[in-house]
Amino acid sequence: MANKYVYSFDEGKKDMRSLLGGKGANLGEMTSIGLSVPQGFTITTEACIRFFDENEQLWDELLKEVEQHMEELEGKTGKKFSDINNPLLVSVRSGAVISMPGMMDTILNLGLNDESVKGLATLTGNEKFAYDSYRRFIQMFSDVAMEIPKVRFDMLLEGVKEERGVQDDMDLSADDFKKLVEEFKAVYKDEKGEDFPQNPTDQLRLAIKAVFASWQNPRARVYRNLHGIAHDLGTAVNIQSMVFGNMGKDCGTGVAFTRNPATGENKLFGEYLIDAQGEDVVAGIRTPEDIATLKENMPEVYDEFVKGTEILENHYKDMQDIEFTIEKGKLYFLQTRDGKRTAHAAIKVAVDLVEEKFITKEQAIMRVNPDDLNQLLHPAFDTADLDKATKLAKGLAASPGAATGQIYFNAEDLVEAKENGAETCILVRQETSPEDIEGMIAAEGILTARGGMTSHAAVVARGMGKCCVAGCNEIDVNEAAKTMKVGDTVLTEGDFISLDGGTGTVYEGKIDKADPELGGDFHTFMEWVDEMRTMGVRANADTPVDIKQALEFGAEGVGLTRTEHMFFNLERLPSVRKMILAKDNAERIKSLEELLIVQRNDFQELYRTVRERPMTVRLLDPPLHEFLPHGEKDKEEVAKMMNIDLSELEVRMNSLYEVNPMLGHRGCRLAVTYPEIYKMQARAIIEAALNVAKEENIAIVPEIMIPLIGHIDELKYVKSQVVDEINAVFEERNETMKYLLGTMIEVPRAALTSDEIATEAEFFSFGTNDLTQMGFGFSRDDAGKFLSEYVEKRIFDCDPFQKIDQKGIGKLMEMSVELGRKTRPDIKLGICGEHGGEPTSVEFCHRLGLTYVSCSPYRVPIAKLAAAQAALR
Amino acid sequence: MANKYVYSFDEGKKDMRSLLGGKGANLGEMTSIGLSVPQGFTITTEACIRFFDENEQLWDELLKEVEQHMEELEGKTGKKFSDINNPLLVSVRSGAVISMPGMMDTILNLGLNDESVKGLATLTGNEKFAYDSYRRFIQMFSDVAMEIPKVRFDMLLEGVKEERGVQDDMDLSADDFKKLVEEFKAVYKDEKGEDFPQNPTDQLRLAIKAVFASWQNPRARVYRNLHGIAHDLGTAVNIQSMVFGNMGKDCGTGVAFTRNPATGENKLFGEYLIDAQGEDVVAGIRTPEDIATLKENMPEVYDEFVKGTEILENHYKDMQDIEFTIEKGKLYFLQTRDGKRTAHAAIKVAVDLVEEKFITKEQAIMRVNPDDLNQLLHPAFDTADLDKATKLAKGLAASPGAATGQIYFNAEDLVEAKENGAETCILVRQETSPEDIEGMIAAEGILTARGGMTSHAAVVARGMGKCCVAGCNEIDVNEAAKTMKVGDTVLTEGDFISLDGGTGTVYEGKIDKADPELGGDFHTFMEWVDEMRTMGVRANADTPVDIKQALEFGAEGVGLTRTEHMFFNLERLPSVRKMILAKDNAERIKSLEELLIVQRNDFQELYRTVRERPMTVRLLDPPLHEFLPHGEKDKEEVAKMMNIDLSELEVRMNSLYEVNPMLGHRGCRLAVTYPEIYKMQARAIIEAALNVAKEENIAIVPEIMIPLIGHIDELKYVKSQVVDEINAVFEERNETMKYLLGTMIEVPRAALTSDEIATEAEFFSFGTNDLTQMGFGFSRDDAGKFLSEYVEKRIFDCDPFQKIDQKGIGKLMEMSVELGRKTRPDIKLGICGEHGGEPTSVEFCHRLGLTYVSCSPYRVPIAKLAAAQAALR
């Protein structure tokens, strides 16, 4: 038997999506559940695939099948495709398996020609409608199927409107449209070298070919690349008899959602236009009316529509986005699909649907896109206010949220301004460095001209849940002059700007914003998420404030405490610098004794906050020169404090200079050279844990993490120093406690030799930032410049610093997990890189079987949801 | 049956090395072939292993076995161990399977005590000899077996000598020695709290325990770590009856080689002392006599000795290093082993032995240590002159050879000095940069204060075969003042220094040196090497001069031509800088057109030199800022040339600044941003190859290599640009030629995804420098500072930039080879990192089945020998 390539709507079902495309399957489904749907049929995706196999030609059997279905359609509608008196008009639409906005879409009114347009005029008694329909068809057919630039038609239409002095297309007369039809046909002939096709069968054949061919157009390919959709799926073609909402006052067209897509409220939401075609609603020339008013205007139609929406929502068990048309008082459903919604609505709808017993908790969890939660967790601009705002520039959306404030060009000025009463300030820098930390804390938002998604500004801002736009190349920051320039606009200290960290947009002036509210639905939803999820979720947090925030968002512990962030604190920096610049060991040990006291206090505070939950503390990681003074003034101060000449200070500073600091003297390498640093830190951690455990009568199991391990002998060396110091503490105090000692896996060699590393490490935590840097061989500080080009040129699907590169970096992780478990089957495995809060990466970690992911406090709910979805998949 | 732990010498054979140790096996072998060897026996390494298993205790059965063998020995010698009148004295020596200088070595005269010393005096009629022997025994036993500091005895001996006003120990009297014996015993009692053991059996038991225990002393452990010797082999103990070379004028002792160890000449070579013990020869207090004079002094002994040496060389089939003693006119052989020799001698001996039909070519090849060839290929200092020279400092032995010359602190001054007639100059820099290249070419040698084994200076110097000492931290270079300071010594421009690149030593003043001579033996030997080797050996060479040198050393082609080295040439640098600093594409393309002409000429010269041999050309690799001017004066010149302000130049230069240039915008990433650069280079290569192929009527197959690939889509993108340009050349000229397009594998991710990469790459070349940098996560520019500490602290066995880290980086290579071959079974695989000329790395590459290794021209013979040895293994 020959293959069946064409399905009538009454043969289609919603689960035939891969054969009929999303639209075709839903039209079939609506038909089969008895809704009023204009009759039609679908040519399958398999036909599309065969079309490409046969050099983009349609074959006879297919044309015959289409002809049979056209005849059937003629029978059902009582119209004839080539009847000039009562013509059957159809729409032709593409319909892929996965919705693809980049593709060819719709041709309406196909079947019209110079003769049948007259028949249509007579039949409807509406010449204007008939010629308007014909000119629309010519334009759409030419544009969509024949690739004639739309602008050529638009210019003619605008010309006539100007001539007539009207604004609305509908104010033109039948004669105007007649004239336009002639002019449009002339354009067609000019472009294609032949007359506009008059035979409806030819029109249909060309339209089908055009829809098929559009599957491979460049926009569509780009879209598929971007969304990881396979190129060999093909598209279906839907051919449907036309219904007209624009035949008079008893006609209309509209769009409605079964629930409010912004709030999730369970109340019909939508709008419609009387005497209009679908495109008019979208075009926004006339203001549509609220769907509720349809009740008064056409009560019967309204009741039927409401019944239909209820049937559809019951049937699809999700909020539906429905298109409909009313032709001479008769309601037709043209399309239904799951409605797009805000994160707020998504959660409310999901929770409501579970409570209404439409769906299970599991289904509810799968319905919410983890990334969308970002909207909920950060403040956002008022939409109305945003529309009026002037865009200044666009940078990287480095940390979500919205910020409005006065600009300051260095941390000191900003802090001073705040102290003098400035309400909200924004820190604007070429790029930030650890010295800016106090300014970043005081700022509402951060804007940098340089640096990528994982630059200092971006990482720190995300950790703080603070809005940040980074790497905004368009602005020219002059820190000395305290000005920023964008094009011709120059802003000076104290001027207001606004940042949208979710889009990377920088606006001039103030914009109102609203703080996020996490309602009861959110908490109910997150409870279900916690039920389903099997992987742990911790937060990266360096301060009691961070930890509190993380716990509020549901973190189960701390996956990464960076001790260096304590070092950057302005009060401690002098001791840190004295330690680094010490001329000898004795001097260094003296400074370390000062630091021991403050670090122990820090850790005590942290343990009092995190209590019995696990907390992984990473020993000092960054190269020491990061802590050194930058400006001349700073240097002088430090020299004075150290009691040495400026020139001597510079000699000592220069000896720390590195060509590639990222690959330099940092992490555990510091502890090889200066074992006393890690010893001090280990002592501070254990003493703090012992103190708090006693004081609060709780059980604490410190997790101490050694960074940048690449070789087992390196770990052995450093570990033995740490263990000796801890044993010394136990002996001095005649106390003991259980603790864990583990490593970061962030150096490729550590991943490759994890079987060896696991002999000494009780846990691994993947540092996927560094693993990505070293695995790809690019520095996150520098890659910003060319990585965007890589993404633009489609060399990379996405920035590997945002989503784990599963093929390459993921392979290292996989090897490490496998080798690590071979040596130590019960090894604790986590991730504390930036990827720990990114949904596809979280899913990957789940598949690897990690014990937990750790991310910035603000991404904890996102990571949890992604983990739950991964567990359900 | 109980285990046998003790073997009499007449039971031992040379192939029982692992049981009896090297010394024991050879003593057995000499005994069994009938040479006169003092009788004795060996306690096995298995006994040593059991000793450690049993908490370092000797067990009864062992002691009984030793006792039985002592009795046997008494029978053979006619002496008795505890006979105070005719005492049997023995030596006790350790003897590991692999010779280990770090271990406990020898105790002589064991068996003496307060009574038997008198018997010995009576028996020999030589009281002085007897007491001298006794005091030596006490001292050695105390030092070696009981760990009493040797200095305590030396001080006493010196004291007596001073008192007597004599210089030579032998000028002391019997009474002096008697007194010393008493004093030595007092030291023993003071240190150990008990009397010096008088019972010979106790002495022997303690000595055996001490030898066993010495296997685990720290020096021995360090030595084994350093040489990769297993810790569980254990040592044997040799107990041998004493013979005395110091009993009068008819006694003597000496050392001889069967051939000349410096030249390889087939003539007995050695020296001896009359009336002396072995240690006296070594101590150098008396000047020994040439072995030839023994013929006159003791003609019979001489004849017997010569016959013995012939027997031994025939037997061992290699040049022997033999120790002997003559006791009252009777010759004894005490030890024989393969003699250490210079590279020169090693080759001559190997070739001679093959010609004398003692050994096969294969055996000859295995006899020469590849690293030793370095001596042959580079000039060396005159040894006598070197002994007199004053050492200034010690740095890294970055590139072998010897250099003497006047110091200059920048390239310009050095070049000028040469032009003004300076004969030989040495470039002294903080660290070198590409701008120094002309100075490096003109210099005799290079000395830098910073930078490691793979710093710019080191890499370039090795490529040129030029002597270089790098990272010499002890010297303080002041480039501005043109001085260098070491401790209190200050040297200024024009002063002479000398560098030994083989040891890293810096000397003050001039030292004479000799150029290397590669004799006919060398060429014969290398021919055999070429016969045996299965892996190809190419050279890294960037200029016709380099290539010529490489071909002379036997390179089969060029594995790496770095096009950037052409860019650094002073004549081209202006065009390069114009290209880099171009304000737009048009300007850039103009400069590239200038560069096309010079690059095409360069490639033509290269192809004329390399001819039909393969040559892999790497497209531009370093970050562009490497080509920018550094000094103020340079910047001004460039600004003038570019016709822009200095400030504008600085803006453009700053935009190229990178935090981690190693991980920055370089390699193929440049070609993503500026495709025109690689296009120009591809055109230059292909046009040059077409021109030379026609002009010389030869077949050239260009190999074009794209660096720093990390992702298949990156390769596809860059490759398509290159291929398009090549096709354009073919079309323009209506000619075509076969060419290969491949990649470096130097980014870990490329190794991990080599199956994908191989779909587009026709060959891989492992860039193990970068692979090591990224795999370990340390920059070779910065790691110098801490890597030496890693090696010192035994965290690393060796610098992974020198020897491939087979466990980690090697694993990446292994994966890459396997994955690459899966996709493309015939893929060409090479290595062009610095490791390509290092023997253990070459062997590893052979095991991986690489097609070739490529190294600096001066290491080609080394790589070839290593490859041949690997093939034979």
mmCIF file of N, CA, C and O in Angstrom, chain B residues 363-404:
data_model
loop_
_atom_site.group_PDB
_atom_site.id
_atom_site.type_symbol
_atom_site.label_atom_id
_atom_site.label_comp_id
_atom_site.label_asym_id
_atom_site.label_seq_id
_atom_site.Cartn_x
_atom_site.Cartn_y
_atom_site.Cartn_z
ATOM 1 N N GLN B 363 72.230 -4.334 20.649
ATOM 2 C CA GLN B 363 72.813 -4.164 21.975
ATOM 3 C C GLN B 363 73.575 -2.847 22.052
ATOM 4 O O GLN B 363 73.524 -2.133 23.040
ATOM 5 N N ALA B 364 74.289 -2.527 20.977
ATOM 6 C CA ALA B 364 75.066 -1.288 20.947
ATOM 7 C C ALA B 364 74.145 -0.096 21.169
ATOM 8 O O ALA B 364 74.461 0.832 21.933
ATOM 9 N N ILE B 365 72.992 -0.127 20.517
ATOM 10 C CA ILE B 365 72.064 0.995 20.627
ATOM 11 C C ILE B 365 71.557 1.158 22.051
ATOM 12 O O ILE B 365 71.436 2.257 22.572
ATOM 13 N N MET B 366 71.305 0.025 22.700
ATOM 14 C CA MET B 366 70.786 0.093 24.060
ATOM 15 C C MET B 366 71.844 0.579 25.048
ATOM 16 O O MET B 366 71.525 0.964 26.167
ATOM 17 N N ARG B 367 73.114 0.538 24.639
ATOM 18 C CA ARG B 367 74.196 0.878 25.558
ATOM 19 C C ARG B 367 74.399 2.381 25.744
ATOM 20 O O ARG B 367 75.121 2.805 26.636
ATOM 21 N N VAL B 368 73.835 3.202 24.838
ATOM 22 C CA VAL B 368 74.121 4.636 24.902
ATOM 23 C C VAL B 368 72.900 5.368 25.449
ATOM 24 O O VAL B 368 71.784 5.165 24.989
ATOM 25 N N ASN B 369 73.146 6.201 26.452
ATOM 26 C CA ASN B 369 72.069 6.978 27.047
ATOM 27 C C ASN B 369 71.768 8.175 26.144
ATOM 28 O O ASN B 369 72.632 9.013 25.909
ATOM 29 N N PRO B 370 70.523 8.272 25.639
ATOM 30 C CA PRO B 370 70.221 9.334 24.683
ATOM 31 C C PRO B 370 70.597 10.719 25.201
ATOM 32 O O PRO B 370 71.172 11.531 24.478
ATOM 33 N N ASP B 371 70.275 11.000 26.474
ATOM 34 C CA ASP B 371 70.559 12.326 27.014
ATOM 35 C C ASP B 371 72.035 12.680 26.934
ATOM 36 O O ASP B 371 72.396 13.850 26.819
ATOM 37 N N ASP B 372 72.888 11.649 27.001
ATOM 38 C CA ASP B 372 74.329 11.911 26.987
ATOM 39 C C ASP B 372 74.784 12.492 25.653
ATOM 40 O O ASP B 372 75.834 13.134 25.572
ATOM 41 N N LEU B 373 74.003 12.255 24.599
ATOM 42 C CA LEU B 373 74.411 12.777 23.290
ATOM 43 C C LEU B 373 74.519 14.294 23.302
ATOM 44 O O LEU B 373 75.245 14.882 22.504
ATOM 45 N N ASN B 374 73.764 14.930 24.206
ATOM 46 C CA ASN B 374 73.840 16.376 24.354
ATOM 47 C C ASN B 374 75.279 16.875 24.397
ATOM 48 O O ASN B 374 75.618 17.880 23.802
ATOM 49 N N GLN B 375 76.108 16.129 25.145
ATOM 50 C CA GLN B 375 77.533 16.476 25.256
ATOM 51 C C GLN B 375 78.198 16.590 23.901
ATOM 52 O O GLN B 375 79.063 17.423 23.677
ATOM 53 N N LEU B 376 77.782 15.674 23.006
ATOM 54 C CA LEU B 376 78.445 15.615 21.701
ATOM 55 C C LEU B 376 78.049 16.756 20.800
ATOM 56 O O LEU B 376 78.787 17.154 19.920
ATOM 57 N N LEU B 377 76.824 17.238 21.004
ATOM 58 C CA LEU B 377 76.233 18.123 20.016
ATOM 59 C C LEU B 377 76.475 19.586 20.319
ATOM 60 O O LEU B 377 76.160 20.453 19.529
ATOM 61 N N HIS B 378 76.984 19.849 21.500
ATOM 62 C CA HIS B 378 77.202 21.237 21.893
ATOM 63 C C HIS B 378 78.648 21.424 22.333
ATOM 64 O O HIS B 378 79.261 20.499 22.832
ATOM 65 N N PRO B 379 79.149 22.646 22.181
ATOM 66 C CA PRO B 379 80.502 22.898 22.681
ATOM 67 C C PRO B 379 80.537 22.754 24.198
ATOM 68 O O PRO B 379 79.511 22.892 24.863
ATOM 69 N N ALA B 380 81.701 22.470 24.740
ATOM 70 C CA ALA B 380 81.836 22.288 26.187
ATOM 71 C C ALA B 380 83.090 23.002 26.657
ATOM 72 O O ALA B 380 84.010 23.251 25.878
ATOM 73 N N PHE B 381 83.109 23.361 27.938
ATOM 74 C CA PHE B 381 84.293 24.017 28.487
ATOM 75 C C PHE B 381 85.423 23.022 28.635
ATOM 76 O O PHE B 381 85.205 21.833 28.889
ATOM 77 N N ASP B 382 86.609 23.513 28.514
ATOM 78 C CA ASP B 382 87.803 22.754 28.811
ATOM 79 C C ASP B 382 87.778 22.428 30.312
ATOM 80 O O ASP B 382 87.627 23.315 31.156
ATOM 81 N N THR B 383 87.890 21.153 30.648
ATOM 82 C CA THR B 383 87.683 20.736 32.047
ATOM 83 C C THR B 383 88.696 21.369 32.990
ATOM 84 O O THR B 383 88.351 21.814 34.091
ATOM 85 N N ALA B 384 89.917 21.438 32.538
ATOM 86 C CA ALA B 384 90.964 21.981 33.409
ATOM 87 C C ALA B 384 90.678 23.443 33.700
ATOM 88 O O ALA B 384 90.756 23.912 34.844
ATOM 89 N N ASP B 385 90.306 24.169 32.661
ATOM 90 C CA ASP B 385 90.014 25.583 32.811
ATOM 91 C C ASP B 385 88.814 25.795 33.728
ATOM 92 O O ASP B 385 88.778 26.740 34.515
ATOM 93 N N LEU B 386 87.863 24.879 33.596
ATOM 94 C CA LEU B 386 86.625 24.991 34.363
ATOM 95 C C LEU B 386 86.905 24.865 35.856
ATOM 96 O O LEU B 386 86.310 25.567 36.672
ATOM 97 N N ASP B 387 87.847 23.983 36.199
ATOM 98 C CA ASP B 387 88.150 23.757 37.612
ATOM 99 C C ASP B 387 88.659 25.019 38.292
ATOM 100 O O ASP B 387 88.458 25.222 39.483
ATOM 101 N N LYS B 388 89.341 25.847 37.485
ATOM 102 C CA LYS B 388 89.917 27.051 38.074
ATOM 103 C C LYS B 388 88.933 28.215 38.138
ATOM 104 O O LYS B 388 89.193 29.219 38.787
ATOM 105 N N ALA B 389 87.810 28.084 37.411
ATOM 106 C CA ALA B 389 86.906 29.222 37.265
ATOM 107 C C ALA B 389 86.137 29.529 38.547
ATOM 108 O O ALA B 389 85.923 28.661 39.387
ATOM 109 N N THR B 390 85.727 30.788 38.692
ATOM 110 C CA THR B 390 84.951 31.209 39.859
ATOM 111 C C THR B 390 83.462 31.127 39.538
ATOM 112 O O THR B 390 82.967 31.787 38.619
ATOM 113 N N LYS B 391 82.750 30.344 40.320
ATOM 114 C CA LYS B 391 81.302 30.254 40.125
ATOM 115 C C LYS B 391 80.645 31.516 40.642
ATOM 116 O O LYS B 391 80.957 31.999 41.728
ATOM 117 N N LEU B 392 79.699 32.033 39.860
ATOM 118 C CA LEU B 392 78.969 33.234 40.273
ATOM 119 C C LEU B 392 77.600 32.863 40.820
ATOM 120 O O LEU B 392 77.167 33.359 41.861
ATOM 121 N N ALA B 393 76.894 32.011 40.076
ATOM 122 C CA ALA B 393 75.507 31.715 40.454
ATOM 123 C C ALA B 393 75.061 30.460 39.738
ATOM 124 O O ALA B 393 75.757 29.960 38.844
ATOM 125 N N LYS B 394 73.901 29.976 40.124
ATOM 126 C CA LYS B 394 73.361 28.800 39.466
ATOM 127 C C LYS B 394 71.897 29.062 39.094
ATOM 128 O O LYS B 394 71.110 29.520 39.915
ATOM 129 N N GLY B 395 71.592 28.790 37.822
ATOM 130 C CA GLY B 395 70.206 28.938 37.360
ATOM 131 C C GLY B 395 69.744 27.633 36.761
ATOM 132 O O GLY B 395 70.295 26.580 37.071
ATOM 133 N N LEU B 396 68.748 27.704 35.895
ATOM 134 C CA LEU B 396 68.245 26.496 35.253
ATOM 135 C C LEU B 396 69.072 26.172 34.017
ATOM 136 O O LEU B 396 69.430 27.067 33.244
ATOM 137 N N ALA B 397 69.373 24.894 33.840
ATOM 138 C CA ALA B 397 70.117 24.455 32.665
ATOM 139 C C ALA B 397 69.145 24.434 31.490
ATOM 140 O O ALA B 397 68.645 23.406 31.091
ATOM 141 N N ALA B 398 68.898 25.607 30.926
ATOM 142 C CA ALA B 398 67.784 25.757 29.995
ATOM 143 C C ALA B 398 68.118 25.296 28.583
ATOM 144 O O ALA B 398 67.260 24.782 27.878
ATOM 145 N N SER B 399 69.345 25.486 28.165
ATOM 146 C CA SER B 399 69.731 25.012 26.841
ATOM 147 C C SER B 399 71.222 24.701 26.877
ATOM 148 O O SER B 399 72.035 25.555 27.256
ATOM 149 N N PRO B 400 71.611 23.472 26.505
ATOM 150 C CA PRO B 400 72.984 23.029 26.742
ATOM 151 C C PRO B 400 74.000 23.748 25.870
ATOM 152 O O PRO B 400 73.651 24.445 24.931
ATOM 153 N N GLY B 401 75.263 23.520 26.203
ATOM 154 C CA GLY B 401 76.353 24.173 25.504
ATOM 155 C C GLY B 401 77.132 25.026 26.477
ATOM 156 O O GLY B 401 76.813 25.089 27.660
ATOM 157 N N ALA B 402 78.189 25.650 25.961
ATOM 158 C CA ALA B 402 79.032 26.493 26.789
ATOM 159 C C ALA B 402 79.241 27.803 26.064
ATOM 160 O O ALA B 402 79.363 27.824 24.845
ATOM 161 N N ALA B 403 79.224 28.889 26.796
ATOM 162 C CA ALA B 403 79.401 30.192 26.160
ATOM 163 C C ALA B 403 80.249 31.081 27.038
ATOM 164 O O ALA B 403 80.121 31.080 28.261
ATOM 165 N N THR B 404 81.122 31.829 26.402
ATOM 166 C CA THR B 404 81.942 32.818 27.092
ATOM 167 C C THR B 404 81.808 34.115 26.308
ATOM 168 O O THR B 404 81.838 34.090 25.080
#
